[in-house]
Every structure is written in C-alpha cells, then in structure tokens.
Amino acid sequence: MDFRISDTFTDSLARLTGDEQKAVKTTAFDLQLNPAHPGMSLHRIEQSKDKHFWSVRAGSDIRIILHKTQASLLLCYVDHHDKAYDWAARRKLETHPNTGAAQLVEVRETVQQVVMPVYVQPDLPLAQGPGTQSKLLFANRPDDELLGYGVPVEWLADVKAATEDNLLVLADHLPAEAAEALLELATGGKPRVPTPAAATADPFEHPDAQRRFRVMSNVAELEAALNFPWDKWTVFLQPEQRQWVERDYTGPARVSGSAGTGKTIVALHRAAYLARQNPDCRVLLTTFSDTLASALHTKLKRLVGSEPRLAERIDVLSLNAVGLRLTKAQQGPIKLASRAAVREAIGDASKAVDGHKFSLHFLVTEWEQIVDAWQLASWEDYRDVSRLGRKTRLPEPQRALLWAIFEQTRATLAAQKLVTHAGMFTRLATKLKDNKHPPFDFVVVDEAQDLSVAHLRFLAALGANRPDALFFAGDLGQRIFQQPFSWKSLGVDIRGRSRTLRINYRTSHQIRQQSDRLLGDQAVDVDGNTENRSDTVSVFNGPPPVIRVFKSEAAEIEAVGAWLAAQSSAGILPHEFGVFVRSDAQLHRAQAAVAASELPFKVLDEHAETTNGEVSIITMHLAKGLEFRAVVVMACDDEVIPLQERIETVGDDADLQEVYDTERHLLYVACTRARDQLLVTGVAPASEFLDDFGFVRESME
C-alpha cells in the first residue's frame, strides 16, 4: 500500500496549534507504520460523497481525514471534529476525465455564485476600470479547453460565469492546476495543456498529481514533510513556469518577475532539466553570494536528491567561489584585496595628490563603480569612459586629478600583489575567450539583478553566445547591491529571450498588492528591456497587512510582542515567523519584541540558516531567499529607512536617486518574504516610504 500526503493536509496542519500538531504527527507516524492497528479507531465518513473517506482521532477534538483504498492511504486534511467532517462531506478524490490526473475536488450540489470575503479589496489588479467588473472572463472558451486545464466538470458553469470580481475567490475552490491556468489566462497568458494520460495510467503518476500528492517511503520522509511543509514551495514547478524551463534558447535568456513568482524555482528546474537532457554536460548553478548559493544547494538536494548521478553534474557555487576555483586551477592561489585594503590605498593616494576636493566616499564609489568595475587601465580609458549612473560633471582636468589618484591606487595594490574581485573575473574572462573547452557547458544564474559588471563579463565569456549556455533569473525591483549597467555592452543580449512571470505563488494578494506600491508598475533596465508587474496576480487571498507607528520604541516593542504572541496562539509556529530590521543598529528592538512574546528566537548571520522551533531575526540585506508564514518589519523610522548615513555621503543627484531606489527595494524585499501575515511598524516620525505603502499618519499610537 502506498502511503501519501497531500498539500491540503500540510496546509491544514500548519493552521493548528503547536500541541495539536504534535498529536497529529504522532498519529501520522502510527498510521504509516501500521494503518490496520486496532488502536487507530478508523471511522468511515457516511455523509461524504466519496466512500473512501475515513477519519482517525488525533487528540480529543482533532480528526485526520484519510482517503483509504486497498492500494493507497492518503492523508488529506486535519482539523477540529466538525470542520474536518464538513471538509470531507464536500470533497471527493477523482481522476479528471480529460487530464487523467488525480484531484481532490470540492463537490457542488448546485451552481451558485461564489461570494467574495470581506477582506478582498475591490481594486484587484485584474480590474480594468469602470464598467468592467461584470466582464465574463472565460465565457467564450470551449469546454474542452477548460477541461484540459484540469477544471472539474461540475465547476465548468462557475468558471464560464467568472468575472474579474470573483476570480480569486473562485480559484480557492478549484484544484490548484486549474486555478493557476485560469489566472494565467486572465492575465493574457496561454497555459500549456497537459498531455492526457493513458486510460490505464496511475492517476497519481500524472505530473499535476505529483505536485499535490507525495509518496512517503519511510518515516524520515514523513517527518520532513510534517516538520517543513513549506518545502513544497521550493521544489514544485508550476505550469506557467514549466514552459520557460523546457524551452530551447538561441542565446542568453532571462526570466524575471516580482517577488514570489517562482524565479528561483525556475532556475533550479532549469539546471536539472539541462543536466537530464545533456548526460555528458556540466552545469553551474550560481548566484552572487555564498549565503544564497548555500540556500540553492539545499533546495537542489530536495529536487534531485533521488538522482545522485544527476546531482554530481550540477555545481552549486557562488560566483566568487567559482572565480577562486578557476583562478587557482589556472594560475595558482591569489591574494584578493579586501574592501578595507582598497579603501586604505585610495585614502593614501588621495593625500598624495594635491589640488582636489573629492571626498573619500566619492573616490571609493568612483573606483568601485567605474574604474575597477570596468577595469580601466589607462588615462585614455578613464577619460573616454561613459560614467553611467554617475552624473557629477567631470571636466577633463578633474578627471586627470582623479586618474592620478586611481593610478597610484592601482600601483599600490600591484605592489602588494593584491587582486580585486573585478580584476580576477576580468582575467578569467580573457582566458576563457581562448578556451575551446569551457569548464561548464551551461550556466544558470539566480538573483541576476545583483550581478556586477565583472561577474557578467565573466559569464559572457563562459557562455560565448552558445545556445542555452546562459540562463538568468532575477527581479529589477529587488536590486539592492549594484548600480545599473548595460548587459548588451558586455555581450549578453537577452532581447527576444526575456520573459516575465505573472503569477505569485508565495504571497497573498493583499500583501503583494500593498508591497507593490513601493515600486512602479514597470521596471526598465539600461538596455530597454521592460519588466511589467502591473498584471501580476496571487493565487490566494489573506488578511491585509497591518501598518502601525508608535510614539516610542517601548510602545512598538510591546505591541509587536503582543502581535507575535497572538499569532502564535492562532497556530503559527516559531520558525514560521520572520522579524526584519534595516541594520544591526535596530536588532535590539527586534530581540526585545520577540522576547516580550516569550517565543524562542535566533539572530541569523550571513549564513541565514533558520532553525526549527525558533523565530528568525535578521537584517533586510540578508532576507533574500527566505520566506515565512508571518513577517514583522520593525523600526521603519525616519532616518532609518532610507538610511540617513547613506544620504549624507551622497555626492550627486544620481547617487541620491540610487540610494532611494535601493532602500525602497530593501523594504520591498523584506515585506515580500511574508506569505499570510505582515506587520510593518516604526516610531514617529515614521519612514516616508510608509506613505507609499498606504499608511495614514493620523493613526499613530
């Protein structure tokens, strides 16, 4: 007998209290070991439309809903007695007549209008303006097309009557594959119709079913699934995403999209797909930081853990680690220049050159963003360079003074045999151009918006414009580390091979919609490629974010502590909370708030490893790659975000705009780590960004 667990079970389990979850897990383990044990006390649910639904007690008032046949035992749902039985009474497990996939389908007695919950706002992104609320979205779609997307037969009439006003709520009642396809249709996409399974095929083996139902082969697998139900969001590929994973590209390609649309998932599956399709190849899965590379490695293990030979051909490394490995192989170890060493060399050179009034901050940023980034080696190169993003006017005499400083800086580093990261990647790029056998056949890059000039020059050399060689995933709205620059100028032209994901699987409609107010509807890169996030939709609803501003830090700490305690009592586990602040200077406020809630916590460092049973406290810069059921973003005060220290060091208008953009992106990244609940707090006077977020300043507490 196959022992399976469904996504509806892990979702419902997460809504129980901690003690209730412990009892459920114990019962689940017992079921897996011996479902026929007389102590299980199984009861068939007579009022269910599906004769195979049974219940089992897991505590005084908690019931697990099972679907039991001779061939399979499926954990479907868990809740308090009445709610669990009501769920089972309105569900059935069936094989879809068109797709052949197993589905848990909500039973309809009669066709009736789906009523929108009160927390759904009327300004859904699907709305097109006055007079369009009643527009039927799918009335002209053939039945066979809708059935091909997995829409259950009994829900066809509701789907045909769906409007922009009720689509999100209707989607909550449909199997996930059907809901996702309809959302994509509503946003102008064209979902792929799955290939129908053979009549004799196992309905659980269909790709759609495998995303919803997982076989638990042993106790260890079941324990992992019950302890970390969020893992499904890091592994499963959604229909909208699959087409970009399995496509052939004639040159470099990029998938973009706002936070939660599954870019990292696409990157993971793209790496695995390339390795499967090319048995003799080597694939590099990379990103700009060691922390994010470690997270990618963990997720890849979940994806291909059962295919060790495949995993062996996929290297998961940060770009710096790749650079050091290849450099060591080609020329032996090198000494990399730290930022402090470079800053000291620039400071010494600045003192040695008379006749200028440039600040050390300006000199360092000019070095990092222009001279070192583009590896300018001569006065002529610096004199003629286009200073993109650096709009302080520099007549030739001033550039000459600056070059005198930078020339001396270069000499100092050379004398100390120090190589900058940009220098290392530039040397590698030069060597790779003459290499007919690149170290990697394919490269997949996550968080591509934060690549540096040197990184991209290196990647361009690795790819050498070979088909499918370079695949990028990123979001311009989450760029927080790098100045914008032209990819095309470095040989990476993605025009015609750039796609934007439009369906958000991680964040509720309400949180996504509120967070998007921090950014514009469109993001445009230097080469003119546009990312449009205005038509992005979320696949589920939730309560709206809460924004609160207090008169004192003490009041903020007390309120956040009370909020965390309340959410914990409602069933959110400690490791499902994330508390974010702008920088280390605000960590004490987050620690005090979590301590007030009496929940255990851990302050995460650059390794960003969450711990089961502990609230995660972390700075915004380390938030990338993380996700939580509930998030608190604290200390959103004036002069904290945007950080006043950064503003005061700005040398020109372009730099000031860049500071505001990246600080805004930081807040966006932090807020979009939340799935269900988001609380944003600060102390008066609050950050100006909260105005964009929708905060009304009269509501200070």
XYZ file of C-alpha atoms in Angstrom:
701
model
C 0.000 0.000 0.000
C 1.326 3.452 -0.976
C 1.327 5.965 1.875
C 0.774 9.502 0.530
C 0.401 13.001 1.901
C -1.471 15.820 0.138
C -0.769 19.526 0.058
C -4.205 20.159 1.602
C -3.075 18.133 4.622
C 0.148 20.087 5.197
C -1.720 23.362 4.702
C -4.387 22.442 7.270
C -1.770 21.056 9.676
C 0.035 24.409 9.665
C -3.132 26.138 10.935
C -3.291 24.077 14.153
C -1.633 24.995 17.435
C 1.775 23.594 18.314
C 0.386 20.998 20.761
C -2.283 19.923 18.267
C 0.360 19.493 15.576
C 2.438 17.255 17.840
C -0.548 14.955 18.393
C -1.298 14.850 14.652
C 2.304 13.994 13.771
C 2.358 11.130 16.286
C -0.839 9.711 14.784
C 0.500 10.126 11.237
C 3.640 8.148 12.121
C 1.484 5.384 13.648
C -0.661 5.266 10.505
C 2.378 4.922 8.310
C 3.771 2.065 10.406
C 0.506 0.108 10.719
C -2.735 1.631 9.416
C -4.627 -1.555 10.322
C -3.708 -1.375 14.007
C -6.916 -1.648 16.069
C -5.836 1.291 18.193
C -6.207 3.610 15.192
C -10.003 3.663 15.566
C -10.812 4.494 11.940
C -14.353 5.609 11.126
C -15.875 5.836 7.672
C -17.469 9.230 6.976
C -21.001 8.318 5.961
C -22.044 11.805 4.856
C -19.153 12.058 2.374
C -19.808 11.713 -1.355
C -16.617 9.641 -1.539
C -17.000 6.227 0.089
C -13.264 6.004 0.672
C -13.072 8.912 3.141
C -12.302 7.877 6.716
C -11.438 9.754 9.891
C -8.980 8.944 12.662
C -8.754 10.585 16.071
C -5.609 12.629 16.867
C -6.499 14.098 20.247
C -9.819 14.790 21.893
C -11.244 17.040 19.165
C -8.796 16.707 16.246
C -9.598 14.444 13.297
C -7.384 13.407 10.396
C -9.260 12.798 7.140
C -7.931 9.826 5.167
C -8.685 8.500 1.710
C -8.205 4.742 2.037
C -8.280 2.053 -0.632
C -6.552 -1.299 -0.915
C -3.776 0.296 -2.951
C -3.337 3.653 -1.230
C -3.636 5.532 2.055
C -3.723 9.324 1.577
C -3.588 11.936 4.365
C -5.994 14.589 3.043
C -6.936 17.049 5.775
C -6.840 17.682 9.526
C -8.922 19.998 11.726
C -11.249 20.099 14.685
C -14.004 17.471 14.538
C -16.867 19.422 12.949
C -14.684 21.332 10.482
C -12.849 18.171 9.429
C -16.091 16.279 8.786
C -17.553 19.253 6.920
C -14.484 19.333 4.688
C -14.778 15.632 3.910
C -18.503 15.918 3.223
C -17.771 18.397 0.439
C -14.818 16.660 -1.204
C -14.097 13.669 -3.365
C -10.961 12.202 -4.849
C -11.397 11.543 -8.538
C -9.489 11.093 -11.765
C -10.061 14.005 -14.128
C -11.764 12.683 -17.281
C -9.596 14.750 -19.641
C -6.173 15.026 -17.985
C -6.104 11.681 -16.182
C -4.705 13.331 -13.034
C -5.874 12.547 -9.514
C -7.684 15.556 -7.984
C -9.329 16.438 -4.711
C -12.486 18.160 -5.956
C -14.943 20.252 -3.987
C -18.445 18.860 -4.537
C -21.164 21.187 -5.829
C -24.793 20.457 -5.134
C -25.959 23.346 -7.270
C -24.258 26.001 -9.316
C -24.179 29.171 -7.219
C -22.304 32.421 -7.148
C -19.064 32.478 -5.191
C -19.180 35.310 -2.671
C -16.078 37.404 -2.075
C -14.763 37.596 1.506
C -14.844 40.994 3.165
C -11.061 41.311 3.244
C -10.713 41.244 -0.545
C -10.207 44.756 -1.813
C -12.254 45.990 -4.791
C -9.171 47.180 -6.686
C -7.919 43.760 -7.758
C -5.206 44.027 -10.392
C -7.431 42.229 -12.851
C -9.928 45.078 -12.867
C -9.758 47.212 -15.996
C -11.695 50.233 -14.823
C -15.286 51.402 -14.509
C -17.893 49.220 -16.104
C -15.696 46.122 -16.431
C -16.408 44.425 -13.094
C -19.029 42.170 -14.602
C -17.000 41.163 -17.653
C -17.053 37.405 -18.175
C -13.516 36.122 -18.495
C -13.964 32.629 -19.913
C -17.466 32.563 -21.378
C -16.139 32.088 -24.916
C -13.618 29.403 -24.013
C -14.555 25.920 -25.299
C -15.422 23.366 -22.627
C -12.711 21.006 -23.831
C -10.077 23.717 -23.417
C -11.118 24.444 -19.835
C -11.337 20.741 -19.016
C -7.877 20.308 -20.500
C -6.549 22.731 -17.886
C -7.933 20.497 -15.140
C -11.204 22.335 -14.402
C -13.582 19.751 -12.828
C -16.723 19.066 -14.847
C -19.056 20.243 -12.071
C -17.263 23.590 -11.915
C -17.440 24.415 -15.616
C -20.555 26.584 -15.225
C -18.933 28.615 -12.439
C -15.791 29.117 -14.490
C -17.828 30.240 -17.507
C -19.551 32.792 -15.249
C -16.335 34.031 -13.614
C -15.644 37.758 -13.596
C -12.724 39.916 -12.545
C -14.507 40.483 -9.232
C -14.725 36.872 -8.110
C -11.916 35.076 -9.930
C -9.510 34.998 -6.979
C -12.141 33.552 -4.690
C -13.297 31.048 -7.299
C -9.685 29.928 -7.643
C -9.674 28.975 -3.933
C -12.362 26.339 -4.673
C -10.612 24.720 -7.654
C -7.758 22.215 -7.888
C -4.534 24.178 -7.967
C -3.574 23.265 -11.534
C -6.943 24.570 -12.785
C -6.724 27.757 -10.701
C -3.233 28.522 -11.960
C -4.212 28.009 -15.593
C -7.229 30.325 -15.254
C -5.171 33.038 -13.583
C -2.664 32.860 -16.397
C -5.453 33.123 -18.983
C -6.897 36.119 -17.159
C -3.547 37.915 -17.282
C -3.124 37.362 -21.015
C -1.041 34.206 -20.958
C -1.563 30.902 -22.728
C -1.188 27.937 -20.377
C 0.107 24.694 -21.749
C -2.478 21.943 -21.905
C -1.062 18.836 -20.215
C -0.810 15.699 -22.325
C -3.738 13.454 -21.342
C -2.671 10.314 -19.535
C -3.500 6.880 -20.904
C -6.703 5.366 -19.589
C -4.745 2.658 -17.794
C -2.191 5.029 -16.241
C -1.943 5.572 -12.486
C -3.684 8.935 -11.854
C -1.196 9.677 -9.070
C 1.678 9.472 -11.570
C 0.377 12.383 -13.653
C 2.678 15.465 -13.304
C -0.184 17.586 -11.919
C -0.930 14.954 -9.278
C 2.722 14.562 -8.313
C 2.782 18.236 -7.381
C -0.171 17.720 -4.983
C 0.351 14.233 -3.597
C 3.692 12.891 -2.387
C 4.556 9.289 -1.590
C 6.153 8.923 1.837
C 8.516 5.951 1.518
C 9.737 5.952 5.120
C 9.415 7.650 8.493
C 12.224 10.121 7.700
C 10.426 11.422 4.611
C 7.179 11.780 6.534
C 8.915 13.593 9.391
C 10.479 16.086 6.960
C 7.148 16.685 5.214
C 5.343 17.286 8.509
C 8.034 19.459 10.055
C 8.681 21.564 6.980
C 5.525 21.672 4.847
C 6.932 24.782 3.221
C 9.390 22.627 1.300
C 6.788 22.076 -1.389
C 7.119 25.735 -2.396
C 10.823 25.284 -3.077
C 10.576 22.200 -5.228
C 7.401 22.036 -7.289
C 7.258 23.583 -10.719
C 4.047 25.349 -11.684
C 2.529 25.126 -15.199
C 3.292 28.743 -16.107
C 6.904 28.199 -15.121
C 7.485 24.872 -16.888
C 7.391 26.279 -20.408
C 10.361 28.555 -19.673
C 12.311 25.729 -18.061
C 11.999 23.358 -21.009
C 12.407 25.842 -23.867
C 15.396 25.960 -26.224
C 17.052 29.386 -26.491
C 19.326 30.589 -29.280
C 21.300 32.795 -26.891
C 21.245 34.186 -23.349
C 17.778 34.149 -21.773
C 16.257 35.779 -18.698
C 13.166 35.052 -16.623
C 12.026 37.903 -14.412
C 9.086 38.624 -12.149
C 8.173 40.170 -8.839
C 8.891 38.501 -5.512
C 7.098 35.175 -5.064
C 6.569 34.343 -8.746
C 8.981 31.420 -8.562
C 12.121 32.647 -10.316
C 14.378 30.569 -8.076
C 12.216 27.505 -8.687
C 12.586 28.059 -12.421
C 16.358 28.378 -12.037
C 16.568 25.129 -10.047
C 14.487 23.188 -12.529
C 16.335 24.715 -15.484
C 19.630 23.427 -14.083
C 18.163 19.957 -13.512
C 16.498 19.931 -16.937
C 19.727 20.820 -18.752
C 21.605 18.109 -16.863
C 18.969 15.496 -17.754
C 18.830 16.481 -21.414
C 22.615 16.503 -21.785
C 24.026 13.459 -19.956
C 27.686 14.373 -20.528
C 27.452 18.047 -19.604
C 28.465 20.097 -16.574
C 26.005 22.652 -15.265
C 26.830 25.595 -12.999
C 24.023 26.881 -10.763
C 25.232 30.136 -9.261
C 24.364 33.447 -7.656
C 26.211 36.454 -6.292
C 26.584 35.466 -2.606
C 27.714 32.459 -0.587
C 24.552 32.642 1.527
C 22.211 32.385 -1.443
C 24.365 29.688 -3.046
C 24.037 27.615 0.125
C 20.243 28.015 0.004
C 20.226 26.963 -3.664
C 22.264 23.880 -2.802
C 19.761 22.861 -0.110
C 16.826 23.272 -2.472
C 18.567 21.404 -5.279
C 19.102 18.447 -2.942
C 15.362 18.337 -2.356
C 14.752 18.436 -6.092
C 17.274 15.834 -7.290
C 18.140 14.034 -4.068
C 16.910 10.752 -5.521
C 19.153 11.186 -8.595
C 22.716 11.267 -7.223
C 24.357 10.945 -10.649
C 22.412 13.956 -11.869
C 23.367 15.983 -8.796
C 27.040 15.185 -9.372
C 26.954 17.067 -12.681
C 25.471 20.247 -11.207
C 27.891 22.522 -9.343
C 26.184 24.923 -6.930
C 28.603 27.716 -6.055
C 28.651 31.450 -5.514
C 30.293 33.410 -8.288
C 33.221 34.338 -6.066
C 33.764 30.669 -5.208
C 33.704 29.787 -8.923
C 36.168 32.563 -9.671
C 38.594 31.440 -6.973
C 38.371 27.788 -8.048
C 39.068 28.517 -11.709
C 41.809 31.027 -10.906
C 43.559 28.526 -8.633
C 43.341 25.860 -11.330
C 44.828 28.173 -13.968
C 47.481 30.147 -12.114
C 47.550 29.012 -8.501
C 46.286 30.854 -5.388
C 45.929 34.623 -5.422
C 45.551 37.286 -2.739
C 42.202 39.043 -3.034
C 42.082 42.656 -1.968
C 39.615 43.334 0.823
C 37.423 46.402 0.648
C 39.290 47.830 3.626
C 42.638 47.410 1.864
C 41.336 49.128 -1.256
C 39.863 51.966 0.800
C 43.198 52.448 2.582
C 45.092 52.520 -0.721
C 42.697 55.120 -2.150
C 42.952 57.213 1.013
C 46.766 57.226 0.863
C 46.737 58.106 -2.833
C 44.235 60.902 -2.221
C 46.534 62.502 0.339
C 49.469 62.252 -2.046
C 47.710 64.088 -4.891
C 47.197 67.809 -4.358
C 44.633 70.111 -5.900
C 41.384 68.197 -5.435
C 38.425 68.367 -3.035
C 36.925 64.945 -3.633
C 35.660 63.135 -0.543
C 36.900 59.665 0.294
C 33.368 58.329 -0.205
C 33.212 59.772 -3.719
C 36.607 58.339 -4.562
C 35.709 54.877 -3.290
C 32.409 54.761 -5.198
C 34.069 56.115 -8.365
C 36.663 53.363 -8.044
C 34.128 50.607 -7.374
C 31.527 51.636 -9.931
C 33.739 52.918 -12.748
C 37.475 52.306 -12.558
C 37.617 48.845 -11.012
C 34.243 47.682 -12.294
C 35.225 48.304 -15.916
C 38.909 47.521 -15.312
C 40.153 50.813 -16.713
C 43.917 50.515 -17.141
C 44.919 53.834 -18.722
C 44.254 57.548 -18.626
C 42.703 57.331 -22.082
C 40.254 54.642 -20.927
C 39.149 56.735 -17.958
C 38.996 59.972 -19.935
C 36.642 58.483 -22.505
C 34.500 56.165 -20.346
C 30.775 56.747 -20.161
C 30.068 57.246 -16.455
C 26.634 55.630 -16.473
C 24.788 56.411 -13.254
C 27.456 58.912 -12.164
C 26.101 62.283 -13.207
C 28.509 64.559 -11.390
C 30.057 66.508 -14.243
C 33.766 65.883 -14.502
C 35.683 68.123 -16.892
C 38.924 66.682 -18.229
C 41.183 68.491 -15.699
C 39.219 66.965 -12.796
C 39.303 63.542 -14.421
C 43.065 63.925 -14.741
C 43.348 64.560 -10.990
C 41.164 61.572 -10.271
C 43.179 59.346 -12.567
C 46.344 60.338 -10.755
C 44.751 59.020 -7.553
C 43.483 55.831 -9.161
C 46.739 55.173 -10.989
C 48.576 55.327 -7.678
C 45.926 53.076 -6.089
C 46.464 50.502 -8.834
C 50.228 50.658 -8.288
C 49.842 50.172 -4.519
C 47.642 47.103 -4.940
C 50.004 45.670 -7.555
C 52.995 46.177 -5.267
C 51.174 44.289 -2.528
C 50.248 41.577 -5.077
C 46.583 42.145 -4.328
C 43.908 41.435 -6.938
C 40.397 42.855 -6.742
C 37.386 40.653 -7.399
C 36.735 42.575 -10.600
C 40.321 42.010 -11.671
C 40.053 38.280 -11.021
C 36.912 37.898 -13.125
C 38.297 40.051 -15.925
C 41.430 37.891 -16.152
C 39.270 34.771 -16.207
C 37.094 36.214 -18.957
C 40.170 36.910 -21.089
C 41.472 33.367 -20.653
C 38.068 31.818 -21.357
C 37.817 33.555 -24.709
C 40.691 31.397 -25.947
C 39.420 28.219 -24.307
C 37.659 25.869 -26.704
C 36.574 23.662 -23.801
C 34.781 25.810 -21.214
C 34.655 24.450 -17.645
C 30.832 24.488 -17.763
C 28.517 23.708 -20.650
C 25.562 25.573 -19.154
C 25.260 28.293 -16.521
C 22.072 29.130 -14.591
C 22.179 32.328 -12.504
C 19.735 33.261 -9.724
C 19.252 36.811 -8.350
C 20.754 38.131 -11.566
C 19.707 41.724 -10.832
C 22.617 41.995 -8.352
C 25.366 40.819 -10.699
C 28.349 43.136 -11.025
C 29.974 44.263 -14.263
C 32.866 41.864 -13.681
C 30.511 38.976 -12.936
C 28.632 39.490 -16.177
C 31.809 39.891 -18.253
C 32.963 36.543 -16.857
C 29.605 34.875 -17.519
C 29.528 36.243 -21.070
C 32.892 34.581 -21.703
C 31.643 31.327 -20.176
C 28.581 31.303 -22.403
C 30.259 32.572 -25.564
C 26.775 33.074 -27.086
C 26.246 29.323 -27.330
C 22.584 28.213 -27.446
C 21.151 27.607 -23.955
C 24.518 28.380 -22.350
C 23.320 31.256 -20.124
C 20.024 31.425 -18.242
C 19.262 34.228 -15.767
C 16.523 34.648 -13.155
C 16.012 37.943 -11.338
C 13.844 40.920 -10.454
C 14.890 44.514 -11.093
C 12.632 45.523 -8.197
C 14.897 43.611 -5.797
C 18.208 45.147 -6.920
C 19.928 46.278 -3.706
C 23.668 45.801 -4.273
C 24.653 47.007 -7.747
C 24.428 50.108 -9.922
C 22.534 49.523 -13.178
C 24.632 48.938 -16.295
C 24.254 47.677 -19.860
C 24.302 43.896 -20.260
C 24.316 44.255 -24.032
C 27.588 46.187 -23.966
C 29.216 43.174 -22.318
C 27.938 40.699 -24.869
C 24.823 39.467 -23.067
C 21.855 40.414 -25.227
C 18.577 38.956 -23.944
C 16.261 40.847 -26.308
C 13.550 38.491 -27.538
C 14.517 35.929 -24.907
C 13.225 37.716 -21.809
C 10.012 36.616 -20.100
C 8.158 37.925 -17.029
C 6.381 35.546 -14.653
C 2.986 36.905 -13.657
C 1.562 34.529 -11.046
C 2.630 34.886 -7.422
C 2.538 31.577 -5.535
C 4.124 32.667 -2.251
C 2.461 35.874 -1.110
C -1.218 36.613 -0.561
C -2.999 39.012 -2.887
C -3.282 41.584 -0.119
C 0.412 41.559 0.872
C 1.600 41.540 -2.731
C -0.695 44.377 -3.755
C 0.369 46.543 -0.790
C 4.078 45.830 -1.260
C 3.911 46.613 -4.977
C 3.000 50.192 -4.067
C 6.636 50.662 -3.069
C 7.655 50.152 -6.716
C 6.352 51.294 -10.074
C 4.274 49.151 -12.407
C 7.264 48.768 -14.709
C 10.978 48.266 -14.290
C 13.239 49.028 -17.251
C 16.881 48.042 -17.475
C 19.620 50.048 -19.159
C 19.168 48.129 -22.428
C 15.458 48.928 -22.591
C 14.132 45.506 -21.538
C 10.910 46.012 -19.585
C 9.505 44.067 -16.641
C 5.797 44.752 -16.203
C 4.420 43.782 -12.795
C 1.048 45.522 -13.123
C -0.718 42.342 -14.261
C 0.764 40.076 -11.576
C -1.807 38.142 -9.547
C -1.574 35.994 -6.430
C -3.171 32.563 -6.223
C -4.697 33.091 -2.773
C -6.217 35.719 -0.502
C -5.447 36.701 3.057
C -5.838 39.479 5.601
C -4.431 42.896 4.663
C -1.033 43.979 6.023
C -1.069 45.987 9.244
C 0.951 49.234 9.418
C 1.417 50.814 12.864
C 3.508 53.762 14.021
C 4.169 54.341 17.713
C 5.269 57.237 19.891
C 8.167 55.327 21.443
C 10.366 52.278 20.958
C 8.926 50.791 24.142
C 5.390 51.006 22.759
C 6.494 49.420 19.466
C 8.268 46.569 21.263
C 5.243 45.871 23.462
C 2.811 45.878 20.505
C 4.986 43.657 18.304
C 5.447 41.216 21.185
C 1.678 41.046 21.696
C 1.104 40.522 17.953
C 3.610 37.675 17.799
C 2.044 36.027 20.852
C -1.436 36.301 19.322
C -0.340 34.801 16.009
C 1.436 32.011 17.890
C -1.742 31.223 19.796
C -3.553 31.065 16.448
C -1.255 28.246 15.331
C 1.783 29.824 13.681
C 4.920 28.009 14.815
C 8.051 29.906 15.970
C 10.144 29.027 12.875
C 7.331 30.326 10.666
C 7.952 33.902 11.947
C 10.493 36.293 10.454
C 11.328 39.641 12.094
C 13.316 42.089 9.942
C 15.136 45.350 10.641
C 17.166 47.684 8.433
C 20.580 47.067 10.016
C 22.411 45.762 13.063
C 21.675 49.017 14.892
C 17.993 48.045 15.187
C 18.471 44.395 16.144
C 17.976 45.135 19.850
C 14.410 46.299 19.165
C 13.562 43.086 17.349
C 15.142 40.953 20.089
C 13.221 42.797 22.801
C 9.923 42.382 20.910
C 10.339 38.647 20.392
C 11.463 38.227 23.996
C 8.256 40.011 25.064
C 6.239 37.400 23.147
C 8.057 34.649 25.133
C 8.894 32.855 21.894
C 12.407 31.429 21.391
C 14.449 33.210 18.732
C 17.709 33.234 16.801
C 19.523 36.176 15.218
C 20.602 34.996 11.779
C 24.007 35.871 10.379
C 25.177 35.870 6.760
C 24.689 32.091 6.612
C 20.947 32.718 7.077
C 20.071 29.256 8.372
C 16.664 29.175 10.020
C 16.161 26.852 12.974
C 13.113 24.715 13.673
C 11.300 25.993 16.770
C 12.858 29.496 16.778
C 11.755 32.885 15.451
C 14.251 34.242 12.893
C 15.539 37.789 13.447
C 17.518 39.162 10.534
C 18.543 42.319 8.699
C 16.881 43.202 5.410
C 20.018 42.673 3.324
C 20.070 39.008 4.353
C 16.365 38.444 3.662
C 16.747 37.269 0.056
C 15.855 33.637 -0.417
C 13.875 33.406 2.837
C 10.127 33.063 3.337
C 7.839 32.874 6.359
C 4.141 32.483 7.102
C 4.218 35.689 9.167
C 6.655 38.613 8.941
C 7.225 41.688 11.084
C 9.228 44.565 9.596
C 10.255 46.738 12.549
C 11.964 50.083 13.066
C 10.710 51.744 9.878
C 11.598 55.137 11.298
C 12.609 58.335 9.594
C 16.397 58.330 9.021
C 16.458 54.524 9.389
C 14.947 53.670 6.028
C 16.123 55.344 3.881
C 19.267 55.334 5.996
C 20.371 58.884 6.759
C 24.042 57.861 6.826
C 23.833 56.842 3.179
C 22.042 60.019 2.163
C 24.660 62.232 3.858
C 27.512 60.639 1.892
C 25.883 61.176 -1.499
C 27.899 63.192 -3.939
C 25.453 63.848 -6.770
C 21.771 63.594 -7.720
C 22.209 60.265 -9.467
C 23.722 58.742 -6.337
C 20.860 60.144 -4.245
C 18.274 58.547 -6.517
C 20.167 55.275 -6.355
C 20.134 55.406 -2.541
C 16.379 55.960 -2.504
C 15.805 53.190 -5.061
C 17.859 50.562 -3.252
C 16.425 51.493 0.164
C 12.913 51.188 -1.263
C 13.872 47.827 -2.779
C 15.148 46.705 0.630
C 11.776 47.359 2.245
C 10.042 45.603 -0.643
C 12.265 42.535 -0.256
C 11.550 42.365 3.485
C 7.769 42.702 3.109
C 7.509 40.125 0.347
C 9.100 37.407 2.484
C 5.625 37.031 4.051
C 3.030 34.521 2.898
C -0.058 35.074 5.078
C 0.575 37.813 7.673
C 2.548 41.066 7.524
C 3.036 43.685 10.235
C 5.055 46.845 9.486
C 5.965 49.093 12.421
C 8.007 52.161 13.251
C 8.424 55.004 15.706
C 7.316 58.531 14.885
C 8.449 60.284 12.804
C 7.995 57.284 10.500
C 9.783 56.499 7.249
C 8.498 58.398 4.241
C 8.199 55.032 2.474
C 5.209 54.173 4.661
C 3.256 56.894 2.850
C 3.762 54.970 -0.381
C 2.733 51.830 1.465
C -0.647 53.361 2.237
C -0.090 54.483 5.833
C -2.279 57.295 7.166
C -0.163 59.343 9.573
C -3.111 60.358 11.745
C -3.244 56.773 13.014
C -0.115 56.993 15.183
C -0.370 55.190 18.534
